[in-house]
Coordinates of C-alpha atoms in Angstrom, one line a residue:
M1 CA -57.8 -55.9 78.4
K2 CA -59.2 -53.1 76.3
G3 CA -57.1 -51.7 73.5
K4 CA -53.4 -52.0 73.2
K5 CA -52.5 -50.9 76.7
F6 CA -49.7 -52.3 78.8
Y7 CA -50.5 -51.3 82.3
S8 CA -47.1 -51.3 83.9
G9 CA -45.5 -49.3 81.2
I10 CA -42.3 -51.3 81.6
A11 CA -41.2 -54.2 79.5
T12 CA -38.7 -56.5 80.9
A13 CA -37.4 -59.1 83.4
L14 CA -36.7 -62.6 84.4
L15 CA -35.3 -66.0 85.2
A16 CA -32.1 -68.0 85.2
S17 CA -30.1 -69.8 87.9
S18 CA -26.8 -71.5 88.6
V19 CA -25.6 -74.8 87.1
A20 CA -24.7 -74.8 83.3
L21 CA -25.9 -77.7 81.2
A22 CA -23.1 -79.7 79.7
G23 CA -24.8 -80.5 76.4
C24 CA -27.5 -78.7 74.4
S25 CA -27.8 -80.9 71.4
F26 CA -31.1 -81.1 69.5
G27 CA -30.1 -84.4 68.0
A28 CA -32.4 -87.4 67.7
G29 CA -33.4 -88.8 71.0
E30 CA -31.8 -86.0 73.0
S31 CA -34.4 -83.2 72.9
D32 CA -37.1 -82.9 75.5
S33 CA -39.8 -82.9 72.8
A34 CA -39.6 -84.3 69.3
S35 CA -42.1 -84.5 66.5
G36 CA -43.5 -87.7 65.2
N37 CA -43.7 -86.3 61.7
S38 CA -41.5 -88.3 59.4
S39 CA -41.8 -86.5 56.0
E40 CA -38.5 -86.0 54.4
D41 CA -39.7 -82.6 53.2
A42 CA -40.7 -81.5 56.7
V43 CA -39.1 -78.4 58.1
T44 CA -37.5 -78.9 61.5
V45 CA -37.5 -76.0 64.0
D46 CA -35.4 -76.3 67.2
V47 CA -36.6 -74.4 70.2
F48 CA -34.4 -73.6 73.2
Q49 CA -36.5 -72.2 76.0
F50 CA -36.1 -71.5 79.7
K51 CA -39.5 -71.7 81.2
V52 CA -39.6 -75.0 83.1
E53 CA -43.0 -74.0 84.7
F54 CA -44.9 -74.5 81.4
K55 CA -42.6 -77.2 79.8
D56 CA -45.3 -79.9 79.6
Q57 CA -48.0 -77.5 78.5
F58 CA -45.8 -76.0 75.8
E59 CA -44.9 -79.4 74.5
D60 CA -48.7 -80.2 74.3
L61 CA -49.1 -77.0 72.3
V62 CA -46.3 -78.0 70.0
S63 CA -48.0 -81.4 69.4
K64 CA -51.2 -79.6 68.5
Y65 CA -49.4 -77.5 66.0
E66 CA -47.6 -80.4 64.4
E67 CA -50.9 -82.3 64.0
A68 CA -52.3 -79.3 62.1
N69 CA -49.0 -78.7 60.2
P70 CA -47.6 -82.1 59.2
D71 CA -44.8 -80.4 57.2
V72 CA -43.3 -79.0 60.4
N73 CA -41.3 -80.8 63.1
I74 CA -40.6 -78.8 66.3
N75 CA -38.0 -80.0 68.8
V76 CA -38.1 -78.4 72.2
K77 CA -35.2 -78.1 74.7
T78 CA -36.1 -76.7 78.1
V79 CA -33.4 -75.4 80.4
G80 CA -34.2 -73.4 83.6
G81 CA -35.2 -73.7 87.2
G82 CA -32.0 -75.1 88.8
N83 CA -30.0 -74.7 85.6
D84 CA -28.4 -71.6 84.1
Y85 CA -30.3 -70.9 80.9
G86 CA -28.0 -68.1 79.8
A87 CA -24.8 -70.2 80.1
S88 CA -26.5 -73.1 78.4
L89 CA -27.7 -70.9 75.5
K90 CA -24.1 -69.7 75.0
T91 CA -22.9 -73.3 75.1
S92 CA -25.5 -74.2 72.5
F93 CA -24.2 -71.5 70.1
S94 CA -20.5 -72.2 70.8
S95 CA -21.0 -75.9 70.1
G96 CA -22.7 -75.3 66.8
E97 CA -26.1 -76.4 68.0
E98 CA -27.7 -73.1 67.4
P99 CA -31.5 -73.1 68.0
D100 CA -33.9 -71.6 65.6
I101 CA -36.2 -70.1 68.3
F102 CA -34.8 -69.1 71.7
N103 CA -35.3 -66.6 74.6
I104 CA -33.7 -63.3 75.5
G105 CA -34.4 -60.7 78.1
G106 CA -33.8 -57.0 77.8
P107 CA -31.5 -54.7 75.9
T108 CA -28.3 -56.4 77.2
D109 CA -29.3 -59.7 75.6
V110 CA -30.3 -57.9 72.4
E111 CA -26.8 -56.6 72.1
T112 CA -25.3 -60.0 72.9
Y113 CA -27.3 -61.8 70.3
R114 CA -28.0 -59.0 67.8
E115 CA -26.2 -60.7 64.9
Y116 CA -28.6 -63.7 65.2
L117 CA -31.9 -61.8 65.7
A118 CA -34.4 -61.8 62.9
D119 CA -36.7 -58.9 62.3
L120 CA -40.2 -60.0 63.5
S121 CA -42.0 -56.8 62.6
D122 CA -43.9 -58.6 59.8
T123 CA -45.5 -61.0 62.2
E124 CA -49.1 -60.8 63.3
A125 CA -48.0 -61.2 66.9
A126 CA -45.7 -58.1 66.8
N127 CA -48.6 -56.1 65.5
A128 CA -50.9 -57.4 68.2
A129 CA -48.4 -56.7 71.1
L130 CA -49.7 -54.4 73.8
D131 CA -48.2 -50.9 73.9
G132 CA -45.0 -50.9 76.0
T133 CA -44.3 -54.6 75.7
L134 CA -41.8 -54.2 72.9
T135 CA -39.7 -51.5 74.5
S136 CA -36.7 -53.7 75.0
V137 CA -36.7 -55.2 71.5
E138 CA -37.9 -52.4 69.2
Q139 CA -35.0 -50.7 67.3
E140 CA -34.6 -47.2 65.9
D141 CA -35.0 -48.5 62.4
G142 CA -38.4 -49.9 63.2
S143 CA -37.3 -53.5 63.4
I144 CA -38.7 -55.7 66.2
L145 CA -36.3 -58.3 67.4
G146 CA -38.5 -60.3 69.8
L147 CA -42.0 -61.2 70.8
P148 CA -43.1 -60.9 74.5
F149 CA -43.9 -64.0 76.4
N150 CA -46.6 -62.5 78.6
Q151 CA -46.9 -60.2 81.6
E152 CA -45.8 -61.3 85.0
G153 CA -45.6 -60.0 88.5
Y154 CA -44.1 -61.0 91.8
G155 CA -44.0 -60.2 95.5
L156 CA -44.6 -62.4 98.5
L157 CA -46.9 -65.3 97.9
Y158 CA -48.6 -66.2 101.2
N159 CA -50.7 -69.1 102.6
K160 CA -54.1 -67.6 103.4
K161 CA -55.1 -70.3 105.8
V162 CA -51.9 -69.9 107.9
F163 CA -52.4 -66.2 108.0
E164 CA -56.0 -66.6 109.1
E165 CA -55.1 -69.1 111.8
A166 CA -52.3 -66.7 113.0
G167 CA -54.8 -63.8 113.2
I168 CA -52.9 -61.9 110.5
N169 CA -54.9 -59.6 108.2
A170 CA -52.8 -59.4 104.9
D171 CA -54.7 -56.2 103.9
E172 CA -53.2 -54.4 106.8
I173 CA -49.6 -55.2 105.8
K174 CA -48.3 -52.1 104.0
T175 CA -44.9 -51.1 105.5
M176 CA -41.8 -52.9 106.4
E177 CA -42.8 -52.5 110.1
D178 CA -46.1 -54.2 109.4
L179 CA -44.4 -57.1 107.6
E180 CA -41.8 -57.6 110.4
G181 CA -44.7 -57.7 112.9
A182 CA -46.5 -60.4 110.9
V183 CA -43.3 -62.4 110.5
Q184 CA -42.7 -62.3 114.3
T185 CA -46.3 -63.5 114.9
L186 CA -45.7 -66.4 112.5
E187 CA -42.4 -67.2 114.2
D188 CA -44.0 -67.2 117.6
Q189 CA -46.8 -69.5 116.6
K190 CA -45.0 -71.7 114.1
D191 CA -45.5 -74.9 116.1
E192 CA -49.2 -74.3 116.6
L193 CA -49.5 -73.4 112.9
G194 CA -47.7 -76.5 111.7
I195 CA -45.0 -74.6 109.7
E196 CA -41.3 -74.9 109.9
A197 CA -40.6 -71.2 109.3
P198 CA -42.3 -68.1 108.0
F199 CA -40.3 -68.1 104.8
A200 CA -38.5 -70.5 102.4
F201 CA -35.9 -68.2 100.9
P202 CA -33.8 -69.9 98.2
A203 CA -30.5 -68.1 98.6
K204 CA -28.9 -70.7 96.4
E205 CA -30.7 -69.1 93.5
K206 CA -28.8 -65.9 92.6
W207 CA -31.7 -64.7 90.3
V208 CA -34.1 -64.6 93.3
I209 CA -31.7 -62.2 95.0
G210 CA -30.0 -60.4 92.2
N211 CA -32.9 -60.1 89.7
H212 CA -36.2 -59.9 91.6
L213 CA -35.3 -58.8 95.2
A214 CA -32.8 -56.2 94.0
N215 CA -35.1 -54.9 91.3
A216 CA -37.7 -53.8 93.7
Y217 CA -35.2 -51.5 95.5
I218 CA -33.3 -50.2 92.5
A219 CA -36.2 -49.5 90.1
D220 CA -36.9 -46.0 91.6
E221 CA -33.4 -44.7 90.9
F222 CA -33.7 -45.7 87.2
N223 CA -37.2 -44.2 86.9
H224 CA -38.7 -47.7 86.5
S225 CA -37.1 -47.8 83.0
V226 CA -35.0 -50.6 81.7
T227 CA -33.6 -48.2 79.1
D228 CA -32.5 -45.8 81.8
A229 CA -30.8 -48.7 83.6
Y230 CA -29.1 -49.8 80.4
Q231 CA -27.7 -46.3 79.8
A232 CA -26.6 -45.7 83.4
D233 CA -22.9 -45.5 84.1
T234 CA -23.3 -46.4 87.8
I235 CA -25.7 -47.6 90.4
E236 CA -26.1 -45.7 93.7
F237 CA -28.3 -48.1 95.7
K238 CA -30.4 -45.3 97.1
M239 CA -32.6 -47.8 98.8
G240 CA -29.7 -50.1 99.8
D241 CA -30.7 -50.0 103.5
Q242 CA -34.2 -51.2 102.6
L243 CA -32.9 -53.9 100.4
K244 CA -30.6 -55.2 103.2
Q245 CA -33.5 -55.1 105.7
M246 CA -35.7 -57.2 103.4
L247 CA -33.0 -59.7 102.6
D248 CA -32.1 -60.1 106.3
L249 CA -35.7 -60.6 107.2
Q250 CA -36.2 -63.4 104.7
V251 CA -32.9 -65.1 105.5
E252 CA -33.3 -64.9 109.3
H253 CA -36.8 -66.4 109.3
S254 CA -36.4 -69.0 106.6
I255 CA -35.9 -72.7 106.4
Q256 CA -32.2 -73.2 106.9
P257 CA -29.6 -73.3 105.5
T258 CA -30.8 -70.8 102.9
L259 CA -27.7 -71.1 100.8
S260 CA -28.5 -74.7 100.1
L261 CA -32.2 -74.0 99.4
D262 CA -33.1 -74.0 95.7
Y263 CA -36.2 -72.9 93.7
S264 CA -37.7 -76.4 93.4
Q265 CA -37.4 -77.0 97.1
Q266 CA -38.9 -73.6 97.9
V267 CA -42.0 -74.0 95.8
E268 CA -42.6 -77.8 95.8
E269 CA -41.2 -79.1 99.1
H270 CA -42.1 -76.2 101.3
F271 CA -44.7 -73.7 100.1
S272 CA -47.0 -76.2 98.2
L273 CA -46.9 -78.6 101.1
G274 CA -47.7 -75.9 103.7
N275 CA -44.3 -76.0 105.5
V276 CA -43.9 -72.2 105.3
A277 CA -46.2 -69.2 105.2
M278 CA -44.5 -67.1 102.5
I279 CA -42.2 -67.2 99.5
Q280 CA -40.8 -64.5 97.3
Q281 CA -42.1 -65.5 93.8
G282 CA -44.6 -64.6 91.1
N283 CA -47.4 -66.0 89.1
W284 CA -45.1 -68.3 87.1
V285 CA -45.2 -70.8 90.1
Y286 CA -49.0 -71.4 89.7
N287 CA -48.7 -74.5 87.5
T288 CA -46.1 -76.1 89.8
V289 CA -48.1 -75.4 92.9
A290 CA -51.3 -76.7 91.3
S291 CA -49.6 -79.9 90.3
M292 CA -48.8 -80.4 93.9
D293 CA -52.1 -79.3 95.4
E294 CA -54.7 -77.8 93.0
E295 CA -57.1 -76.9 95.8
F296 CA -54.4 -75.0 97.6
A297 CA -53.3 -73.2 94.5
K298 CA -56.8 -72.1 93.5
N299 CA -58.1 -71.0 96.9
N300 CA -55.3 -70.5 99.4
V301 CA -52.6 -68.4 97.8
G302 CA -52.5 -64.6 98.1
M303 CA -50.0 -61.9 97.0
L304 CA -48.3 -59.3 99.3
P305 CA -46.2 -56.5 97.8
L306 CA -42.6 -56.2 98.9
P307 CA -42.7 -53.1 101.2
V308 CA -40.8 -50.5 99.3
E309 CA -40.9 -47.0 100.9
G310 CA -42.9 -44.7 98.7
Y311 CA -44.4 -47.5 96.7
E312 CA -46.4 -49.3 99.4
G313 CA -49.1 -51.5 97.8
S314 CA -47.3 -51.8 94.4
I315 CA -45.7 -54.9 92.8
P316 CA -43.3 -55.2 89.9
V317 CA -45.1 -56.1 86.7
G318 CA -43.5 -56.5 83.3
V319 CA -42.5 -58.7 80.4
P320 CA -40.3 -61.6 81.6
N321 CA -38.7 -62.6 78.4
Y322 CA -39.0 -62.6 74.6
W323 CA -39.1 -65.2 71.9
V324 CA -36.6 -64.5 69.1
V325 CA -35.8 -66.2 65.8
N326 CA -32.3 -67.0 64.6
K327 CA -31.9 -65.3 61.2
E328 CA -28.9 -67.5 60.5
S329 CA -31.2 -70.5 60.1
E330 CA -32.4 -71.5 56.6
D331 CA -35.0 -69.2 55.1
E332 CA -37.8 -71.8 55.3
V333 CA -37.0 -72.5 59.0
V334 CA -37.1 -68.7 59.8
Q335 CA -40.5 -68.5 58.2
A336 CA -41.7 -71.7 59.9
S337 CA -40.5 -70.2 63.2
K338 CA -42.5 -67.0 62.6
D339 CA -45.6 -68.9 61.6
F340 CA -45.5 -71.0 64.8
L341 CA -45.1 -68.0 67.1
D342 CA -47.9 -66.2 65.3
W343 CA -50.2 -69.2 65.7
M344 CA -49.3 -69.5 69.4
Y345 CA -50.4 -66.0 70.2
T346 CA -53.0 -65.1 67.6
S347 CA -54.9 -68.2 66.7
D348 CA -58.0 -69.2 68.7
E349 CA -56.5 -72.5 69.7
G350 CA -53.2 -70.9 70.6
K351 CA -54.8 -68.1 72.7
K352 CA -56.8 -70.7 74.7
F353 CA -53.5 -72.5 75.5
V354 CA -51.9 -69.2 76.5
T355 CA -54.6 -68.4 79.0
E356 CA -56.0 -71.8 80.1
E357 CA -52.9 -74.0 80.0
F358 CA -49.9 -71.7 80.3
K359 CA -51.8 -69.5 82.8
F360 CA -50.3 -66.4 81.2
I361 CA -51.4 -62.8 81.6
P362 CA -51.5 -62.0 77.9
A363 CA -49.2 -59.3 76.4
Y364 CA -51.3 -59.1 73.3
E365 CA -54.6 -57.7 72.2
G366 CA -57.4 -60.0 71.2
Y367 CA -57.8 -61.7 74.6
E368 CA -60.5 -59.5 75.9
D369 CA -63.1 -62.3 75.9
L370 CA -60.8 -64.8 77.6
E371 CA -60.6 -65.2 81.3
I372 CA -57.4 -65.1 83.3
S373 CA -57.4 -68.6 84.6
D374 CA -55.6 -68.6 87.9
P375 CA -56.1 -66.4 91.0
I376 CA -52.4 -65.4 91.3
S377 CA -52.3 -64.0 87.8
Q378 CA -55.7 -62.3 88.4
E379 CA -54.4 -60.6 91.4
I380 CA -51.4 -59.3 89.5
Y381 CA -53.6 -58.2 86.7
N382 CA -55.6 -56.2 89.3
Y383 CA -52.5 -54.5 90.6
A384 CA -51.5 -53.7 87.0
S385 CA -54.9 -52.4 85.9
E386 CA -55.0 -50.1 88.9
G387 CA -51.6 -48.8 88.1
N388 CA -50.0 -50.1 91.3
T389 CA -46.8 -51.3 89.7
L390 CA -43.0 -51.0 89.9
G391 CA -40.8 -51.3 86.9
W392 CA -38.6 -54.3 86.0
V393 CA -35.3 -52.7 85.3
F394 CA -32.7 -55.4 86.1
L395 CA -32.4 -56.6 82.6
G396 CA -30.9 -53.2 81.8
A397 CA -28.0 -54.0 84.1
P398 CA -24.6 -54.9 82.7
V399 CA -24.2 -58.4 81.4
G400 CA -24.1 -60.9 84.3
W401 CA -24.3 -58.1 86.9
T402 CA -27.4 -59.2 88.7
E403 CA -26.2 -62.7 89.4
D404 CA -22.4 -62.8 89.0
A405 CA -21.8 -59.5 90.8
F406 CA -24.6 -58.6 93.1
G407 CA -26.0 -62.1 93.5
V408 CA -22.6 -63.6 94.4
A409 CA -21.7 -60.8 96.7
A410 CA -25.1 -61.1 98.5
Q411 CA -24.5 -64.9 99.0
E412 CA -21.1 -64.1 100.5
Y413 CA -22.8 -61.6 102.8
I414 CA -25.4 -64.3 103.8
S415 CA -22.6 -66.7 104.6
G416 CA -20.9 -64.1 106.8
D417 CA -17.8 -63.7 104.7
I418 CA -18.3 -60.0 103.8
T419 CA -20.2 -57.0 105.1
W420 CA -23.2 -55.3 103.5
D421 CA -21.1 -52.3 102.7
E422 CA -18.7 -54.5 100.8
V423 CA -21.7 -56.0 98.9
L424 CA -22.7 -52.5 97.7
Q425 CA -19.1 -51.4 97.0
R426 CA -18.3 -54.5 94.9
S427 CA -21.5 -54.4 93.1
T428 CA -21.1 -50.7 92.3
E429 CA -17.6 -51.2 91.0
A430 CA -18.7 -54.1 88.9
W431 CA -21.4 -52.0 87.3
E432 CA -19.0 -49.1 86.6
D433 CA -16.3 -51.4 85.3
S434 CA -18.7 -53.0 82.8
R435 CA -19.8 -49.6 81.5
Q436 CA -16.3 -48.3 80.8

């Protein structure tokens, strides 16, 4: 990366699921990661984060920081994957177990937690953030209420070996017709190819449907801007027919039943083990896939764009989430939280973790001499650097709309309980009602 350039120009997105966690305590023995520091004068920082894919690596980073800073204890609670981070975070606040550092998405989350969000404009990380990555958290008064995780992108991850054996050239798949042809080829040859189905589509996960799939087909009507989506009084689903076609294709040609298939099964049991040819996911799955089969992850995973008419050959790229600091915490805890986040993204040791261990595409300057360490992220970086991107706008939707309105309705459609027209009608009404 050269200079402070954010190639997608959009700064938002990402990841939650379905089952709320009952308890979110950071008490002794209950957190996922706890420091060994025992000084009575040590400052304790409680972190509540959603990214299960880098949980172990993040805890390793915390341990490194604590070794270098014996006056700081950092407790980490990770909730995500098959658990609903948003609901669990609300439970944490309502139960009095408010974290000192936590994650938010776009402007909707900013409004929800505004009273707790510390101004981070005085941090080194905020000053190093690439242009465009702070759009969702920068306020009119100049305050910056969050620090970007990274850049991410998604599409259809595919098994190169299976495609080759089936005689499919991924470079020739541009349109929906092209993709449908490839899927039919995989379906016809699945026994010879040793796959159970072309796709593993986790319809149990409302975020896969309501966040990522929907986003690709609604970004255009909001000019690829999360701000435009946040300010919109309605949604028209101008590409609703394309969205239905893509949903139907994945559901029909997936491991069944899709409504019982979750994220972990999709990535670990099916894609990583070669049971399917494709999954709708992004570069965040790399660590999980590599933990199952490192050789497969490094050499055998490619990326196909979702076929959006008018945007063929482009993938959604953006900032998935933001780190925020609870300004209601003690002053020394707020400062310790800022110091830790600064160290993670601006120190030499932290930057190595970000690229080599987290497998992140950096959202900050100062990484020009560091290599992007996994091929999925490299491919996404290539799309972004060439300007072949779609915006991530779904975090500008009304609170809960992507999952509780559109996601739920889409699940009912998949189960055969409602029509597609009813999905769009209910989702539109939910959007408009929320904006009254």
